[in-house]
């Protein structure tokens, strides 16, 4: 109905943005997508079994029972004008071949780090740097503990100055939301500079 108040107005439709939640094995990616998503997240997890002995390194994550074999999917509305579609990547090396496909069309990424095992996310940082996909680093303080300040972690990971490093808790909605907002701020800042 042209001219009617009920007519759909394309200009009021929110922008939708694809964001990846990436990082090493068991750093909390599925947990993060689950805590922040406003829809029931899609998960593709399989149980960790004895078959993974000697392959899946559960050091520090002994409680872990399942692993992502394809992707996590969730959604968060950040404002009336902005909706993020979140794609969690699988963390184990044998599933990394999927990252290229998952990264298609992504505007940015959160590289999540387990503060106790930061080296497990080196490959993820490398992946986004090589492809020029902007990212922020979310430092997941397992058990809510953050023994190192962000600047120390930046130095240890050799993360460039323009990349934000944020302490977070993957189990906490507000905390994960703050990381995503920082990523959007970083994307806007680099678009303005370009
Ligand atoms: N104590 C604590 N446990 C956490 C936290 N984040 C995740 N976990 C737990 O750690 C385990 C691993 O979390 P996941 O979210 O499955 O990690 P992931 O990165 O998706 O793992 P993969 O998909 O296998 O790479 C799960 O048992 C979570 O419940 C945290 O901040 N604190
Ligand atoms: Mg997972």
PDB file of N, CA and C in Angstrom, residues 102-175:
ATOM      1  N   UNK A 102      33.724 -20.020   6.187  1.00  0.00           N
ATOM      2  CA  UNK A 102      33.012 -19.266   7.229  1.00  0.00           C
ATOM      3  C   UNK A 102      33.349 -17.779   7.159  1.00  0.00           C
ATOM      4  N   UNK A 103      34.556 -17.466   6.706  1.00  0.00           N
ATOM      5  CA  UNK A 103      35.000 -16.061   6.681  1.00  0.00           C
ATOM      6  C   UNK A 103      34.422 -15.277   5.513  1.00  0.00           C
ATOM      7  N   UNK A 104      33.827 -15.990   4.534  1.00  0.00           N
ATOM      8  CA  UNK A 104      33.291 -15.287   3.356  1.00  0.00           C
ATOM      9  C   UNK A 104      32.234 -14.268   3.780  1.00  0.00           C
ATOM     10  N   UNK A 105      32.439 -13.039   3.401  1.00  0.00           N
ATOM     11  CA  UNK A 105      31.450 -11.997   3.682  1.00  0.00           C
ATOM     12  C   UNK A 105      31.499 -11.455   5.109  1.00  0.00           C
ATOM     13  N   UNK A 106      32.438 -11.956   5.913  1.00  0.00           N
ATOM     14  CA  UNK A 106      32.514 -11.455   7.298  1.00  0.00           C
ATOM     15  C   UNK A 106      33.156 -10.074   7.303  1.00  0.00           C
ATOM     16  N   UNK A 107      32.558  -9.172   8.089  1.00  0.00           N
ATOM     17  CA  UNK A 107      33.099  -7.810   8.161  1.00  0.00           C
ATOM     18  C   UNK A 107      34.193  -7.706   9.219  1.00  0.00           C
ATOM     19  N   UNK A 108      34.146  -8.612  10.185  1.00  0.00           N
ATOM     20  CA  UNK A 108      35.131  -8.561  11.256  1.00  0.00           C
ATOM     21  C   UNK A 108      35.042  -9.807  12.111  1.00  0.00           C
ATOM     22  N   UNK A 109      35.931  -9.879  13.102  1.00  0.00           N
ATOM     23  CA  UNK A 109      35.990 -11.087  13.931  1.00  0.00           C
ATOM     24  C   UNK A 109      36.391 -10.744  15.361  1.00  0.00           C
ATOM     25  N   UNK A 110      35.964 -11.621  16.261  1.00  0.00           N
ATOM     26  CA  UNK A 110      36.501 -11.607  17.624  1.00  0.00           C
ATOM     27  C   UNK A 110      37.420 -12.816  17.711  1.00  0.00           C
ATOM     28  N   UNK A 111      38.689 -12.588  18.042  1.00  0.00           N
ATOM     29  CA  UNK A 111      39.571 -13.723  18.332  1.00  0.00           C
ATOM     30  C   UNK A 111      39.558 -13.891  19.847  1.00  0.00           C
ATOM     31  N   UNK A 112      38.995 -15.001  20.262  1.00  0.00           N
ATOM     32  CA  UNK A 112      38.883 -15.268  21.693  1.00  0.00           C
ATOM     33  C   UNK A 112      40.126 -16.022  22.151  1.00  0.00           C
ATOM     34  N   UNK A 113      40.568 -15.654  23.349  1.00  0.00           N
ATOM     35  CA  UNK A 113      41.789 -16.252  23.901  1.00  0.00           C
ATOM     36  C   UNK A 113      41.492 -16.772  25.295  1.00  0.00           C
ATOM     37  N   UNK A 114      41.942 -17.974  25.580  1.00  0.00           N
ATOM     38  CA  UNK A 114      41.883 -18.471  26.958  1.00  0.00           C
ATOM     39  C   UNK A 114      43.121 -17.913  27.652  1.00  0.00           C
ATOM     40  N   UNK A 115      42.901 -17.101  28.683  1.00  0.00           N
ATOM     41  CA  UNK A 115      44.012 -16.378  29.306  1.00  0.00           C
ATOM     42  C   UNK A 115      45.107 -17.334  29.790  1.00  0.00           C
ATOM     43  N   UNK A 116      44.757 -18.596  30.027  1.00  0.00           N
ATOM     44  CA  UNK A 116      45.756 -19.551  30.533  1.00  0.00           C
ATOM     45  C   UNK A 116      46.549 -20.197  29.398  1.00  0.00           C
ATOM     46  N   UNK A 117      46.002 -20.136  28.164  1.00  0.00           N
ATOM     47  CA  UNK A 117      46.655 -20.807  27.019  1.00  0.00           C
ATOM     48  C   UNK A 117      46.610 -19.893  25.791  1.00  0.00           C
ATOM     49  N   UNK A 118      47.179 -18.689  25.884  1.00  0.00           N
ATOM     50  CA  UNK A 118      47.022 -17.734  24.776  1.00  0.00           C
ATOM     51  C   UNK A 118      47.564 -18.270  23.453  1.00  0.00           C
ATOM     52  N   UNK A 119      48.585 -19.133  23.523  1.00  0.00           N
ATOM     53  CA  UNK A 119      49.225 -19.624  22.286  1.00  0.00           C
ATOM     54  C   UNK A 119      48.235 -20.412  21.419  1.00  0.00           C
ATOM     55  N   UNK A 120      47.150 -20.926  22.042  1.00  0.00           N
ATOM     56  CA  UNK A 120      46.204 -21.731  21.247  1.00  0.00           C
ATOM     57  C   UNK A 120      45.434 -20.853  20.245  1.00  0.00           C
ATOM     58  N   UNK A 121      45.502 -19.535  20.387  1.00  0.00           N
ATOM     59  CA  UNK A 121      44.783 -18.663  19.443  1.00  0.00           C
ATOM     60  C   UNK A 121      45.714 -17.919  18.484  1.00  0.00           C
ATOM     61  N   UNK A 122      47.026 -18.229  18.523  1.00  0.00           N
ATOM     62  CA  UNK A 122      47.965 -17.576  17.593  1.00  0.00           C
ATOM     63  C   UNK A 122      47.518 -17.746  16.147  1.00  0.00           C
ATOM     64  N   UNK A 123      47.124 -18.977  15.806  1.00  0.00           N
ATOM     65  CA  UNK A 123      46.776 -19.275  14.403  1.00  0.00           C
ATOM     66  C   UNK A 123      45.579 -18.443  13.951  1.00  0.00           C
ATOM     67  N   UNK A 124      44.656 -18.195  14.861  1.00  0.00           N
ATOM     68  CA  UNK A 124      43.471 -17.406  14.504  1.00  0.00           C
ATOM     69  C   UNK A 124      43.873 -15.955  14.219  1.00  0.00           C
ATOM     70  N   UNK A 125      44.749 -15.413  15.050  1.00  0.00           N
ATOM     71  CA  UNK A 125      45.223 -14.039  14.820  1.00  0.00           C
ATOM     72  C   UNK A 125      45.900 -13.962  13.448  1.00  0.00           C
ATOM     73  N   UNK A 126      46.737 -14.952  13.185  1.00  0.00           N
ATOM     74  CA  UNK A 126      47.456 -15.022  11.920  1.00  0.00           C
ATOM     75  C   UNK A 126      46.479 -15.083  10.731  1.00  0.00           C
ATOM     76  N   UNK A 127      45.436 -15.900  10.893  1.00  0.00           N
ATOM     77  CA  UNK A 127      44.436 -16.084   9.835  1.00  0.00           C
ATOM     78  C   UNK A 127      43.822 -14.737   9.431  1.00  0.00           C
ATOM     79  N   UNK A 128      43.397 -13.950  10.429  1.00  0.00           N
ATOM     80  CA  UNK A 128      42.716 -12.684  10.104  1.00  0.00           C
ATOM     81  C   UNK A 128      43.701 -11.622   9.624  1.00  0.00           C
ATOM     82  N   UNK A 129      44.910 -11.632  10.193  1.00  0.00           N
ATOM     83  CA  UNK A 129      45.910 -10.653   9.733  1.00  0.00           C
ATOM     84  C   UNK A 129      46.245 -10.890   8.265  1.00  0.00           C
ATOM     85  N   UNK A 130      46.463 -12.150   7.896  1.00  0.00           N
ATOM     86  CA  UNK A 130      46.835 -12.479   6.511  1.00  0.00           C
ATOM     87  C   UNK A 130      45.746 -12.073   5.521  1.00  0.00           C
ATOM     88  N   UNK A 131      44.483 -12.201   5.943  1.00  0.00           N
ATOM     89  CA  UNK A 131      43.380 -11.894   5.019  1.00  0.00           C
ATOM     90  C   UNK A 131      42.906 -10.452   5.121  1.00  0.00           C
ATOM     91  N   UNK A 132      43.500  -9.686   6.012  1.00  0.00           N
ATOM     92  CA  UNK A 132      43.102  -8.289   6.171  1.00  0.00           C
ATOM     93  C   UNK A 132      41.698  -8.137   6.727  1.00  0.00           C
ATOM     94  N   UNK A 133      41.230  -9.141   7.471  1.00  0.00           N
ATOM     95  CA  UNK A 133      39.896  -9.027   8.099  1.00  0.00           C
ATOM     96  C   UNK A 133      40.099  -8.409   9.490  1.00  0.00           C
ATOM     97  N   UNK A 134      39.442  -7.270   9.763  1.00  0.00           N
ATOM     98  CA  UNK A 134      39.639  -6.615  11.061  1.00  0.00           C
ATOM     99  C   UNK A 134      39.153  -7.498  12.212  1.00  0.00           C
ATOM    100  N   UNK A 135      39.847  -7.425  13.329  1.00  0.00           N
ATOM    101  CA  UNK A 135      39.440  -8.226  14.487  1.00  0.00           C
ATOM    102  C   UNK A 135      39.788  -7.511  15.777  1.00  0.00           C
ATOM    103  N   UNK A 136      39.098  -7.905  16.846  1.00  0.00           N
ATOM    104  CA  UNK A 136      39.511  -7.517  18.201  1.00  0.00           C
ATOM    105  C   UNK A 136      39.866  -8.806  18.937  1.00  0.00           C
ATOM    106  N   UNK A 137      40.610  -8.665  20.011  1.00  0.00           N
ATOM    107  CA  UNK A 137      40.985  -9.824  20.827  1.00  0.00           C
ATOM    108  C   UNK A 137      40.167  -9.781  22.120  1.00  0.00           C
ATOM    109  N   UNK A 138      39.439 -10.867  22.375  1.00  0.00           N
ATOM    110  CA  UNK A 138      38.695 -10.996  23.639  1.00  0.00           C
ATOM    111  C   UNK A 138      39.438 -11.985  24.521  1.00  0.00           C
ATOM    112  N   UNK A 139      39.863 -11.535  25.682  1.00  0.00           N
ATOM    113  CA  UNK A 139      40.628 -12.405  26.584  1.00  0.00           C
ATOM    114  C   UNK A 139      39.663 -13.014  27.594  1.00  0.00           C
ATOM    115  N   UNK A 140      39.362 -14.300  27.394  1.00  0.00           N
ATOM    116  CA  UNK A 140      38.388 -14.979  28.263  1.00  0.00           C
ATOM    117  C   UNK A 140      39.095 -15.425  29.544  1.00  0.00           C
ATOM    118  N   UNK A 141      38.759 -14.768  30.647  1.00  0.00           N
ATOM    119  CA  UNK A 141      39.380 -15.114  31.930  1.00  0.00           C
ATOM    120  C   UNK A 141      38.649 -16.292  32.524  1.00  0.00           C
ATOM    121  N   UNK A 142      39.160 -17.485  32.262  1.00  0.00           N
ATOM    122  CA  UNK A 142      38.487 -18.663  32.815  1.00  0.00           C
ATOM    123  C   UNK A 142      38.409 -18.501  34.326  1.00  0.00           C
ATOM    124  N   UNK A 143      37.294 -18.923  34.903  1.00  0.00           N
ATOM    125  CA  UNK A 143      37.010 -18.756  36.328  1.00  0.00           C
ATOM    126  C   UNK A 143      36.970 -17.270  36.688  1.00  0.00           C
ATOM    127  N   UNK A 144      36.702 -16.424  35.681  1.00  0.00           N
ATOM    128  CA  UNK A 144      36.557 -14.989  35.941  1.00  0.00           C
ATOM    129  C   UNK A 144      37.839 -14.312  36.382  1.00  0.00           C
ATOM    130  N   UNK A 145      38.986 -14.961  36.169  1.00  0.00           N
ATOM    131  CA  UNK A 145      40.248 -14.371  36.648  1.00  0.00           C
ATOM    132  C   UNK A 145      41.032 -13.749  35.504  1.00  0.00           C
ATOM    133  N   UNK A 146      41.533 -12.541  35.763  1.00  0.00           N
ATOM    134  CA  UNK A 146      42.329 -11.841  34.749  1.00  0.00           C
ATOM    135  C   UNK A 146      43.670 -11.442  35.348  1.00  0.00           C
ATOM    136  N   UNK A 147      44.635 -12.351  35.328  1.00  0.00           N
ATOM    137  CA  UNK A 147      45.920 -12.070  35.974  1.00  0.00           C
ATOM    138  C   UNK A 147      46.789 -11.058  35.217  1.00  0.00           C
ATOM    139  N   UNK A 148      46.491 -10.836  33.910  1.00  0.00           N
ATOM    140  CA  UNK A 148      47.348  -9.937  33.123  1.00  0.00           C
ATOM    141  C   UNK A 148      46.544  -8.772  32.573  1.00  0.00           C
ATOM    142  N   UNK A 149      47.117  -7.562  32.593  1.00  0.00           N
ATOM    143  CA  UNK A 149      46.429  -6.416  31.979  1.00  0.00           C
ATOM    144  C   UNK A 149      46.444  -6.559  30.458  1.00  0.00           C
ATOM    145  N   UNK A 150      45.482  -5.928  29.772  1.00  0.00           N
ATOM    146  CA  UNK A 150      45.391  -6.070  28.312  1.00  0.00           C
ATOM    147  C   UNK A 150      46.690  -5.738  27.589  1.00  0.00           C
ATOM    148  N   UNK A 151      47.426  -4.715  28.059  1.00  0.00           N
ATOM    149  CA  UNK A 151      48.642  -4.307  27.342  1.00  0.00           C
ATOM    150  C   UNK A 151      49.705  -5.397  27.368  1.00  0.00           C
ATOM    151  N   UNK A 152      49.740  -6.139  28.489  1.00  0.00           N
ATOM    152  CA  UNK A 152      50.713  -7.238  28.594  1.00  0.00           C
ATOM    153  C   UNK A 152      50.357  -8.349  27.601  1.00  0.00           C
ATOM    154  N   UNK A 153      49.060  -8.595  27.473  1.00  0.00           N
ATOM    155  CA  UNK A 153      48.604  -9.637  26.548  1.00  0.00           C
ATOM    156  C   UNK A 153      48.865  -9.197  25.110  1.00  0.00           C
ATOM    157  N   UNK A 154      48.631  -7.927  24.826  1.00  0.00           N
ATOM    158  CA  UNK A 154      48.906  -7.394  23.476  1.00  0.00           C
ATOM    159  C   UNK A 154      50.370  -7.641  23.101  1.00  0.00           C
ATOM    160  N   UNK A 155      51.250  -7.349  24.075  1.00  0.00           N
ATOM    161  CA  UNK A 155      52.672  -7.506  23.809  1.00  0.00           C
ATOM    162  C   UNK A 155      53.019  -8.979  23.577  1.00  0.00           C
ATOM    163  N   UNK A 156      52.467  -9.844  24.432  1.00  0.00           N
ATOM    164  CA  UNK A 156      52.777 -11.277  24.329  1.00  0.00           C
ATOM    165  C   UNK A 156      52.305 -11.847  22.990  1.00  0.00           C
ATOM    166  N   UNK A 157      51.192 -11.323  22.492  1.00  0.00           N
ATOM    167  CA  UNK A 157      50.625 -11.859  21.250  1.00  0.00           C
ATOM    168  C   UNK A 157      51.085 -11.072  20.024  1.00  0.00           C
ATOM    169  N   UNK A 158      51.868 -10.018  20.259  1.00  0.00           N
ATOM    170  CA  UNK A 158      52.329  -9.131  19.175  1.00  0.00           C
ATOM    171  C   UNK A 158      51.150  -8.611  18.357  1.00  0.00           C
ATOM    172  N   UNK A 159      50.132  -8.151  19.061  1.00  0.00           N
ATOM    173  CA  UNK A 159      48.940  -7.602  18.400  1.00  0.00           C
ATOM    174  C   UNK A 159      49.180  -6.109  18.129  1.00  0.00           C
ATOM    175  N   UNK A 160      48.947  -5.647  16.887  1.00  0.00           N
ATOM    176  CA  UNK A 160      49.204  -4.232  16.593  1.00  0.00           C
ATOM    177  C   UNK A 160      48.328  -3.274  17.417  1.00  0.00           C
ATOM    178  N   UNK A 161      48.817  -2.035  17.535  1.00  0.00           N
ATOM    179  CA  UNK A 161      48.167  -1.050  18.411  1.00  0.00           C
ATOM    180  C   UNK A 161      46.716  -0.752  18.050  1.00  0.00           C
ATOM    181  N   UNK A 162      46.383  -0.808  16.743  1.00  0.00           N
ATOM    182  CA  UNK A 162      45.018  -0.431  16.352  1.00  0.00           C
ATOM    183  C   UNK A 162      43.996  -1.526  16.676  1.00  0.00           C
ATOM    184  N   UNK A 163      44.475  -2.710  17.077  1.00  0.00           N
ATOM    185  CA  UNK A 163      43.554  -3.813  17.419  1.00  0.00           C
ATOM    186  C   UNK A 163      43.242  -3.753  18.915  1.00  0.00           C
ATOM    187  N   UNK A 164      41.955  -3.673  19.233  1.00  0.00           N
ATOM    188  CA  UNK A 164      41.582  -3.596  20.655  1.00  0.00           C
ATOM    189  C   UNK A 164      41.778  -4.951  21.325  1.00  0.00           C
ATOM    190  N   UNK A 165      42.274  -4.925  22.551  1.00  0.00           N
ATOM    191  CA  UNK A 165      42.395  -6.140  23.374  1.00  0.00           C
ATOM    192  C   UNK A 165      41.521  -5.922  24.599  1.00  0.00           C
ATOM    193  N   UNK A 166      40.511  -6.798  24.776  1.00  0.00           N
ATOM    194  CA  UNK A 166      39.534  -6.573  25.851  1.00  0.00           C
ATOM    195  C   UNK A 166      39.440  -7.792  26.761  1.00  0.00           C
ATOM    196  N   UNK A 167      39.418  -7.541  28.051  1.00  0.00           N
ATOM    197  CA  UNK A 167      39.201  -8.632  28.994  1.00  0.00           C
ATOM    198  C   UNK A 167      37.708  -8.953  28.990  1.00  0.00           C
ATOM    199  N   UNK A 168      37.357 -10.237  29.035  1.00  0.00           N
ATOM    200  CA  UNK A 168      35.937 -10.578  29.014  1.00  0.00           C
ATOM    201  C   UNK A 168      35.681 -11.895  29.741  1.00  0.00           C
ATOM    202  N   UNK A 169      34.403 -12.223  29.844  1.00  0.00           N
ATOM    203  CA  UNK A 169      33.987 -13.507  30.399  1.00  0.00           C
ATOM    204  C   UNK A 169      32.978 -14.084  29.407  1.00  0.00           C
ATOM    205  N   UNK A 170      33.357 -15.175  28.753  1.00  0.00           N
ATOM    206  CA  UNK A 170      32.509 -15.737  27.690  1.00  0.00           C
ATOM    207  C   UNK A 170      31.149 -16.179  28.202  1.00  0.00           C
ATOM    208  N   UNK A 171      31.009 -16.322  29.514  1.00  0.00           N
ATOM    209  CA  UNK A 171      29.733 -16.790  30.081  1.00  0.00           C
ATOM    210  C   UNK A 171      28.787 -15.641  30.365  1.00  0.00           C
ATOM    211  N   UNK A 172      29.283 -14.403  30.234  1.00  0.00           N
ATOM    212  CA  UNK A 172      28.522 -13.237  30.663  1.00  0.00           C
ATOM    213  C   UNK A 172      28.054 -12.417  29.462  1.00  0.00           C
ATOM    214  N   UNK A 173      26.723 -12.244  29.358  1.00  0.00           N
ATOM    215  CA  UNK A 173      26.142 -11.579  28.192  1.00  0.00           C
ATOM    216  C   UNK A 173      26.681 -10.158  27.992  1.00  0.00           C
ATOM    217  N   UNK A 174      26.653  -9.369  29.078  1.00  0.00           N
ATOM    218  CA  UNK A 174      27.074  -7.962  28.966  1.00  0.00           C
ATOM    219  C   UNK A 174      28.528  -7.861  28.522  1.00  0.00           C
ATOM    220  N   UNK A 175      29.343  -8.721  29.111  1.00  0.00           N
ATOM    221  CA  UNK A 175      30.764  -8.711  28.804  1.00  0.00           C
ATOM    222  C   UNK A 175      30.989  -9.026  27.317  1.00  0.00           C
TER     223      UNK A 175
END
